Structure formats: C-alpha cells, structure tokens
mmCIF file with all atom_site columns, C-alpha atoms in Angstrom:
data_model
loop_
_atom_site.group_PDB
_atom_site.id
_atom_site.type_symbol
_atom_site.label_atom_id
_atom_site.label_alt_id
_atom_site.label_comp_id
_atom_site.label_asym_id
_atom_site.label_entity_id
_atom_site.label_seq_id
_atom_site.pdbx_PDB_ins_code
_atom_site.Cartn_x
_atom_site.Cartn_y
_atom_site.Cartn_z
_atom_site.occupancy
_atom_site.B_iso_or_equiv
_atom_site.pdbx_formal_charge
_atom_site.auth_seq_id
_atom_site.auth_comp_id
_atom_site.auth_asym_id
_atom_site.auth_atom_id
_atom_site.pdbx_PDB_model_num
ATOM 1   C CA . GLN H 1 1   ? 0.000  0.000   0.000  1.00 63.00 ? 12  GLN H CA 1
ATOM 2   C CA . CYS H 1 2   ? 1.931  3.087   1.152  1.00 71.00 ? 13  CYS H CA 1
ATOM 3   C CA . GLY H 1 3   ? 5.307  1.309   1.401  1.00 76.00 ? 14  GLY H CA 1
ATOM 4   C CA . PHE H 1 4   ? 6.393  3.043   4.602  1.00 77.00 ? 15  PHE H CA 1
ATOM 5   C CA . CYS H 1 5   ? 6.812  -0.248  6.473  1.00 81.00 ? 16  CYS H CA 1
ATOM 6   C CA . THR H 1 6   ? 8.337  -2.236  3.598  1.00 83.00 ? 17  THR H CA 1
ATOM 7   C CA . PRO H 1 7   ? 12.074 -1.744  4.319  1.00 87.00 ? 18  PRO H CA 1
ATOM 8   C CA . GLY H 1 8   ? 11.768 -2.769  7.968  1.00 88.00 ? 19  GLY H CA 1
ATOM 9   C CA . ILE H 1 9   ? 9.559  -5.755  7.247  1.00 87.00 ? 20  ILE H CA 1
ATOM 10  C CA . VAL H 1 10  ? 11.689 -6.945  4.320  1.00 86.00 ? 21  VAL H CA 1
ATOM 11  C CA . MET H 1 11  ? 14.903 -6.744  6.352  1.00 88.00 ? 22  MET H CA 1
ATOM 12  C CA . SER H 1 12  ? 13.280 -8.453  9.351  1.00 88.00 ? 23  SER H CA 1
ATOM 13  C CA . LEU H 1 13  ? 12.026 -11.285 7.140  1.00 86.00 ? 24  LEU H CA 1
ATOM 14  C CA . PHE H 1 14  ? 15.387 -11.541 5.345  1.00 82.00 ? 25  PHE H CA 1
ATOM 15  C CA . THR H 1 15  ? 17.136 -11.903 8.700  1.00 84.00 ? 26  THR H CA 1
ATOM 16  C CA . LEU H 1 16  ? 14.595 -14.488 9.837  1.00 84.00 ? 27  LEU H CA 1
ATOM 17  C CA . HIS H 1 17  ? 15.031 -16.424 6.574  1.00 78.00 ? 28  HIS H CA 1
ATOM 18  C CA . SER H 1 18  ? 18.840 -16.301 6.941  1.00 77.00 ? 29  SER H CA 1
ATOM 19  C CA . GLN H 1 19  ? 18.546 -17.616 10.498 1.00 79.00 ? 30  GLN H CA 1
ATOM 20  C CA . GLN H 1 20  ? 16.277 -20.392 9.229  1.00 76.00 ? 31  GLN H CA 1
ATOM 21  C CA . GLN H 1 21  ? 18.968 -21.377 6.712  1.00 74.00 ? 32  GLN H CA 1
ATOM 22  C CA . GLN H 1 22  ? 21.671 -21.506 9.404  1.00 76.00 ? 33  GLN H CA 1
ATOM 23  C CA . ARG H 1 23  ? 19.571 -23.229 12.086 1.00 79.00 ? 34  ARG H CA 1
ATOM 24  C CA . PRO H 1 24  ? 16.591 -24.983 10.511 1.00 78.00 ? 35  PRO H CA 1
ATOM 25  C CA . ALA H 1 25  ? 13.603 -24.997 12.838 1.00 80.00 ? 36  ALA H CA 1
ATOM 26  C CA . PRO H 1 26  ? 9.864  -24.790 12.298 1.00 80.00 ? 37  PRO H CA 1
ATOM 27  C CA . LEU H 1 27  ? 8.681  -21.231 11.797 1.00 81.00 ? 38  LEU H CA 1
ATOM 28  C CA . THR H 1 28  ? 6.101  -20.751 14.515 1.00 83.00 ? 39  THR H CA 1
ATOM 29  C CA . PRO H 1 29  ? 3.717  -17.809 14.829 1.00 83.00 ? 40  PRO H CA 1
ATOM 30  C CA . GLU H 1 30  ? 5.646  -16.824 17.981 1.00 86.00 ? 41  GLU H CA 1
ATOM 31  C CA . ARG H 1 31  ? 9.002  -16.719 16.154 1.00 86.00 ? 42  ARG H CA 1
ATOM 32  C CA . LEU H 1 32  ? 7.431  -14.764 13.317 1.00 87.00 ? 43  LEU H CA 1
ATOM 33  C CA . GLU H 1 33  ? 5.859  -12.294 15.752 1.00 87.00 ? 44  GLU H CA 1
ATOM 34  C CA . ALA H 1 34  ? 9.214  -11.814 17.494 1.00 88.00 ? 45  ALA H CA 1
ATOM 35  C CA . ALA H 1 35  ? 10.975 -11.263 14.151 1.00 88.00 ? 46  ALA H CA 1
ATOM 36  C CA . LEU H 1 36  ? 8.451  -8.660  13.028 1.00 87.00 ? 47  LEU H CA 1
ATOM 37  C CA . GLY H 1 37  ? 8.276  -6.933  16.426 1.00 85.00 ? 48  GLY H CA 1
ATOM 38  C CA . GLY H 1 38  ? 8.696  -3.173  16.147 1.00 84.00 ? 49  GLY H CA 1
ATOM 39  C CA . ASN H 1 39  ? 7.479  -2.976  12.534 1.00 84.00 ? 50  ASN H CA 1
ATOM 40  C CA . LEU H 1 40  ? 4.314  -0.933  12.148 1.00 82.00 ? 51  LEU H CA 1
ATOM 41  C CA . CYS H 1 41  ? 1.976  -1.400  9.172  1.00 81.00 ? 52  CYS H CA 1
ATOM 42  C CA . ARG H 1 42  ? -1.148 0.729   9.160  1.00 77.00 ? 53  ARG H CA 1
ATOM 43  C CA . CYS H 1 43  ? -2.340 0.018   5.605  1.00 76.00 ? 54  CYS H CA 1
ATOM 44  C CA . THR H 1 44  ? -2.184 -3.649  4.712  1.00 73.00 ? 55  THR H CA 1
ATOM 45  C CA . GLY H 1 45  ? -2.595 -5.222  8.103  1.00 74.00 ? 56  GLY H CA 1
ATOM 46  C CA . TYR H 1 46  ? -0.530 -8.131  9.290  1.00 77.00 ? 57  TYR H CA 1
ATOM 47  C CA . ARG H 1 47  ? -2.403 -11.137 7.836  1.00 81.00 ? 58  ARG H CA 1
ATOM 48  C CA . PRO H 1 48  ? -0.972 -10.889 4.279  1.00 82.00 ? 59  PRO H CA 1
ATOM 49  C CA . ILE H 1 49  ? 2.483  -10.168 5.709  1.00 82.00 ? 60  ILE H CA 1
ATOM 50  C CA . ARG H 1 50  ? 2.229  -13.143 8.060  1.00 83.00 ? 61  ARG H CA 1
ATOM 51  C CA . ASP H 1 51  ? 0.987  -15.414 5.261  1.00 84.00 ? 62  ASP H CA 1
ATOM 52  C CA . ALA H 1 52  ? 3.864  -14.382 2.987  1.00 80.00 ? 63  ALA H CA 1
ATOM 53  C CA . ALA H 1 53  ? 6.370  -14.913 5.782  1.00 81.00 ? 64  ALA H CA 1
ATOM 54  C CA . LEU H 1 54  ? 5.020  -18.361 6.594  1.00 82.00 ? 65  LEU H CA 1
ATOM 55  C CA . SER H 1 55  ? 5.355  -19.310 2.919  1.00 80.00 ? 66  SER H CA 1
ATOM 56  C CA . MET H 1 56  ? 9.130  -18.742 3.246  1.00 72.00 ? 67  MET H CA 1
ATOM 57  C CA . GLN H 1 57  ? 9.344  -22.183 4.839  1.00 71.00 ? 68  GLN H CA 1
ATOM 58  C CA . GLU H 1 58  ? 8.477  -23.697 1.480  1.00 71.00 ? 69  GLU H CA 1
ATOM 59  C CA . SER H 1 59  ? 11.105 -21.679 -0.418 1.00 65.00 ? 70  SER H CA 1
ATOM 60  C CA . SER H 1 60  ? 14.432 -23.195 -1.412 1.00 64.00 ? 71  SER H CA 1
ATOM 61  C CA . TRP H 1 61  ? 16.037 -19.755 -1.956 1.00 61.00 ? 72  TRP H CA 1
ATOM 62  C CA . LYS H 1 62  ? 19.356 -19.291 -0.204 1.00 63.00 ? 73  LYS H CA 1
ATOM 63  C CA . ALA H 1 63  ? 21.206 -16.038 0.327  1.00 58.00 ? 74  ALA H CA 1
ATOM 64  C CA . PRO H 1 64  ? 24.368 -15.692 -1.785 1.00 62.00 ? 75  PRO H CA 1
ATOM 65  C CA . GLN H 1 65  ? 27.572 -16.339 0.157  1.00 63.00 ? 76  GLN H CA 1
ATOM 66  C CA . TRP H 1 66  ? 28.738 -12.748 -0.306 1.00 57.00 ? 77  TRP H CA 1
ATOM 67  C CA . ILE H 1 67  ? 25.832 -11.490 1.822  1.00 59.00 ? 78  ILE H CA 1
ATOM 68  C CA . ASP H 1 68  ? 26.844 -11.182 5.437  1.00 61.00 ? 79  ASP H CA 1
ATOM 69  C CA . ALA H 1 69  ? 23.682 -10.153 7.263  1.00 54.00 ? 80  ALA H CA 1
ATOM 70  C CA . SER H 1 70  ? 25.693 -9.390  10.409 1.00 58.00 ? 81  SER H CA 1
ATOM 71  C CA . GLN H 1 71  ? 27.577 -6.485  8.771  1.00 59.00 ? 82  GLN H CA 1
ATOM 72  C CA . PRO H 1 72  ? 26.108 -3.209  7.484  1.00 56.00 ? 83  PRO H CA 1
ATOM 73  C CA . ALA H 1 73  ? 26.240 -2.933  3.699  1.00 54.00 ? 84  ALA H CA 1
ATOM 74  C CA . HIS H 1 74  ? 27.192 0.753   3.758  1.00 55.00 ? 85  HIS H CA 1
ATOM 75  C CA . THR H 1 75  ? 27.458 3.786   5.947  1.00 60.00 ? 86  THR H CA 1
ATOM 76  C CA . PRO H 1 76  ? 23.965 5.130   6.716  1.00 58.00 ? 87  PRO H CA 1
ATOM 77  C CA . LEU H 1 77  ? 22.990 8.162   4.660  1.00 54.00 ? 88  LEU H CA 1
ATOM 78  C CA . THR H 1 78  ? 21.971 11.457  6.224  1.00 60.00 ? 89  THR H CA 1
ATOM 79  C CA . ALA H 1 79  ? 18.793 12.983  4.817  1.00 58.00 ? 90  ALA H CA 1
ATOM 80  C CA . PRO H 1 80  ? 18.848 16.638  3.800  1.00 58.00 ? 91  PRO H CA 1
ATOM 81  C CA . GLN H 1 81  ? 17.102 19.004  6.173  1.00 60.00 ? 92  GLN H CA 1
ATOM 82  C CA . SER H 1 82  ? 15.066 20.618  3.421  1.00 58.00 ? 93  SER H CA 1
ATOM 83  C CA . ALA H 1 83  ? 14.174 20.412  -0.238 1.00 58.00 ? 94  ALA H CA 1
ATOM 84  C CA . GLU H 1 84  ? 12.391 23.052  -2.250 1.00 58.00 ? 95  GLU H CA 1
ATOM 85  C CA . ALA H 1 85  ? 11.153 23.146  -5.863 1.00 61.00 ? 96  ALA H CA 1
ATOM 86  C CA . ASN H 1 86  ? 8.878  25.905  -7.157 1.00 62.00 ? 97  ASN H CA 1
ATOM 87  C CA . THR H 1 87  ? 6.117  26.019  -4.527 1.00 70.00 ? 98  THR H CA 1
ATOM 88  C CA . ASP H 1 88  ? 6.779  22.509  -3.185 1.00 82.00 ? 99  ASP H CA 1
ATOM 89  C CA . LEU H 1 89  ? 8.532  22.201  0.149  1.00 85.00 ? 100 LEU H CA 1
ATOM 90  C CA . PHE H 1 90  ? 9.761  19.540  2.501  1.00 87.00 ? 101 PHE H CA 1
ATOM 91  C CA . ALA H 1 91  ? 11.618 20.881  5.525  1.00 90.00 ? 102 ALA H CA 1
ATOM 92  C CA . GLN H 1 92  ? 12.933 19.479  8.803  1.00 92.00 ? 103 GLN H CA 1
ATOM 93  C CA . PRO H 1 93  ? 13.787 22.426  11.028 1.00 93.00 ? 104 PRO H CA 1
ATOM 94  C CA . THR H 1 94  ? 15.884 21.762  14.116 1.00 93.00 ? 105 THR H CA 1
ATOM 95  C CA . THR H 1 95  ? 14.930 24.810  16.182 1.00 94.00 ? 106 THR H CA 1
ATOM 96  C CA . LEU H 1 96  ? 11.668 26.470  17.131 1.00 94.00 ? 107 LEU H CA 1
ATOM 97  C CA . SER H 1 97  ? 12.801 29.706  15.477 1.00 95.00 ? 108 SER H CA 1
ATOM 98  C CA . GLN H 1 98  ? 13.409 27.868  12.184 1.00 94.00 ? 109 GLN H CA 1
ATOM 99  C CA . LEU H 1 99  ? 9.962  26.287  12.459 1.00 95.00 ? 110 LEU H CA 1
ATOM 100 C CA . THR H 1 100 ? 8.365  29.683  13.141 1.00 95.00 ? 111 THR H CA 1
ATOM 101 C CA . GLU H 1 101 ? 10.124 31.206  10.133 1.00 94.00 ? 112 GLU H CA 1
ATOM 102 C CA . LEU H 1 102 ? 9.013  28.346  7.871  1.00 94.00 ? 113 LEU H CA 1
ATOM 103 C CA . ARG H 1 103 ? 5.404  28.719  9.057  1.00 95.00 ? 114 ARG H CA 1
ATOM 104 C CA . ARG H 1 104 ? 5.576  32.442  8.306  1.00 95.00 ? 115 ARG H CA 1
ATOM 105 C CA . HIS H 1 105 ? 6.766  31.775  4.726  1.00 92.00 ? 116 HIS H CA 1
ATOM 106 C CA . TYR H 1 106 ? 4.552  28.704  4.159  1.00 92.00 ? 117 TYR H CA 1
ATOM 107 C CA . PRO H 1 107 ? 1.357  29.232  6.199  1.00 94.00 ? 118 PRO H CA 1
ATOM 108 C CA . SER H 1 108 ? -0.526 26.456  4.378  1.00 91.00 ? 119 SER H CA 1
ATOM 109 C CA . ALA H 1 109 ? 2.214  23.848  4.862  1.00 92.00 ? 120 ALA H CA 1
ATOM 110 C CA . ARG H 1 110 ? 1.172  20.795  6.852  1.00 90.00 ? 121 ARG H CA 1
ATOM 111 C CA . LEU H 1 111 ? 3.047  20.051  10.039 1.00 91.00 ? 122 LEU H CA 1
ATOM 112 C CA . VAL H 1 112 ? 3.932  16.369  10.290 1.00 90.00 ? 123 VAL H CA 1
ATOM 113 C CA . ALA H 1 113 ? 5.642  14.033  12.736 1.00 88.00 ? 124 ALA H CA 1
ATOM 114 C CA . GLY H 1 114 ? 5.958  10.582  11.250 1.00 77.00 ? 125 GLY H CA 1
ATOM 115 C CA . ALA H 1 115 ? 2.896  11.023  9.026  1.00 73.00 ? 126 ALA H CA 1
ATOM 116 C CA . THR H 1 116 ? 2.298  7.327   8.333  1.00 71.00 ? 127 THR H CA 1
ATOM 117 C CA . ASP H 1 117 ? -1.441 7.991   8.163  1.00 72.00 ? 128 ASP H CA 1
ATOM 118 C CA . LEU H 1 118 ? -0.976 11.087  6.003  1.00 75.00 ? 129 LEU H CA 1
ATOM 119 C CA . TRP H 1 119 ? 0.495  9.085   3.125  1.00 69.00 ? 130 TRP H CA 1
ATOM 120 C CA . LEU H 1 120 ? -2.847 7.317   2.762  1.00 70.00 ? 131 LEU H CA 1
ATOM 121 C CA . GLU H 1 121 ? -4.263 10.641  1.588  1.00 74.00 ? 132 GLU H CA 1
ATOM 122 C CA . ASN H 1 122 ? -1.728 10.509  -1.225 1.00 68.00 ? 133 ASN H CA 1
ATOM 123 C CA . THR H 1 123 ? -2.167 6.853   -2.183 1.00 70.00 ? 134 THR H CA 1
ATOM 124 C CA . GLN H 1 124 ? -5.904 6.461   -1.537 1.00 72.00 ? 135 GLN H CA 1
ATOM 125 C CA . ARG H 1 125 ? -7.340 9.912   -2.213 1.00 72.00 ? 136 ARG H CA 1
ATOM 126 C CA . LEU H 1 126 ? -4.614 11.048  -4.630 1.00 73.00 ? 137 LEU H CA 1
ATOM 127 C CA . ALA H 1 127 ? -4.204 14.244  -2.607 1.00 73.00 ? 138 ALA H CA 1
ATOM 128 C CA . LEU H 1 128 ? -1.129 16.337  -3.309 1.00 77.00 ? 139 LEU H CA 1
ATOM 129 C CA . LEU H 1 129 ? 1.156  16.732  -0.326 1.00 79.00 ? 140 LEU H CA 1
ATOM 130 C CA . ASN H 1 130 ? 3.317  19.475  -1.707 1.00 84.00 ? 141 ASN H CA 1
ATOM 131 C CA . GLN H 1 131 ? 4.178  21.498  1.407  1.00 88.00 ? 142 GLN H CA 1
ATOM 132 C CA . LEU H 1 132 ? 5.296  19.538  4.453  1.00 89.00 ? 143 LEU H CA 1
ATOM 133 C CA . ILE H 1 133 ? 7.221  20.603  7.529  1.00 92.00 ? 144 ILE H CA 1
ATOM 134 C CA . ASP H 1 134 ? 8.472  17.712  9.646  1.00 92.00 ? 145 ASP H CA 1
ATOM 135 C CA . VAL H 1 135 ? 8.718  18.786  13.292 1.00 93.00 ? 146 VAL H CA 1
ATOM 136 C CA . THR H 1 136 ? 10.446 15.635  14.617 1.00 91.00 ? 147 THR H CA 1
ATOM 137 C CA . ARG H 1 137 ? 13.891 17.282  14.729 1.00 91.00 ? 148 ARG H CA 1
ATOM 138 C CA . VAL H 1 138 ? 12.840 20.477  16.534 1.00 93.00 ? 149 VAL H CA 1
ATOM 139 C CA . ASP H 1 139 ? 14.738 20.172  19.795 1.00 90.00 ? 150 ASP H CA 1
ATOM 140 C CA . GLU H 1 140 ? 12.301 22.294  21.810 1.00 91.00 ? 151 GLU H CA 1
ATOM 141 C CA . LEU H 1 141 ? 9.448  19.934  20.854 1.00 90.00 ? 152 LEU H CA 1
ATOM 142 C CA . ARG H 1 142 ? 11.325 16.809  21.910 1.00 87.00 ? 153 ARG H CA 1
ATOM 143 C CA . HIS H 1 143 ? 11.120 17.468  25.647 1.00 85.00 ? 154 HIS H CA 1
ATOM 144 C CA . ILE H 1 144 ? 8.385  17.550  28.245 1.00 85.00 ? 155 ILE H CA 1
ATOM 145 C CA . GLU H 1 145 ? 8.830  19.880  31.180 1.00 84.00 ? 156 GLU H CA 1
ATOM 146 C CA . GLU H 1 146 ? 6.623  19.812  34.219 1.00 86.00 ? 157 GLU H CA 1
ATOM 147 C CA . ALA H 1 147 ? 5.387  23.214  35.334 1.00 84.00 ? 158 ALA H CA 1
ATOM 148 C CA . ILE H 1 148 ? 5.107  23.968  39.014 1.00 80.00 ? 159 ILE H CA 1
#
C-alpha cells in the first residue's frame, strides 16, 4: 500500500530467513511475531504479511555467500534538512525559530511528525502533499517539562 513499512519488514524477514537457513527450525507464529516486532503497518494489516512470511518455509532460496547479514552494507545516509522546488517544500527544522520562520513563509504547509497515516491521503485519495514541515527534529518539541 503506502510502502512506509516495507524496508523494515523486508529486512526483518530476510534476517529471519537467513537464520532459518543456518539453524533450521519450524517457523512458529511466535518466532514470526518476534521477528516482526517493532514494525508498524497501518495500511495492509498483518495477515498478508504473516501469510507471505510463513510461505518462506516452502522456499528453497538461499542467500548468496557474499551477503553477510551481520555487517552493514554501507554507511547510513543522512537525509537533507530541506528540499524546495517551485512552490513545493519539505523541511525538517531543528529549532523552534526555524519552524516559526518556515510557518511564516509557508502558512498552508502541513506540520507532520511521522505522518504514516498522512500518506494514505496521497495513495488512496490522490491528494497532493506538496508542502510539508516535519517537526520531529525540533529540539524544543522533543522534551516535556513539568510546570510547578
């Protein structure tokens, strides 16, 4: 559906499949649940994912020898903090003052934090999401202070 969960689920299932190849054991619902723990899918639901994972037991595919699942394939990439084209905008401010300035320049931009549900508007309703400000990196919004 939206694809947000795909990388995490694919890598979790790849790791599970690799472990199955090294130490063959029946794939139980409990092992599958543990392997997929922490992956969130809000579109498809877990039944089709579970069914596909359980079908791995019947597969004879083996990972090539050059794949070492215990080592990272590359250095993680750092995402840019903003991208702008014509009137489109995606920004990730890191301070409240940057966020305030962005809101002043783009008053109709949507504020997002994660936005896994928002992408359904794009895939299901074909809505354009052309101005987004991601607030997850704004330091002042990452803390809770108790007032006296």
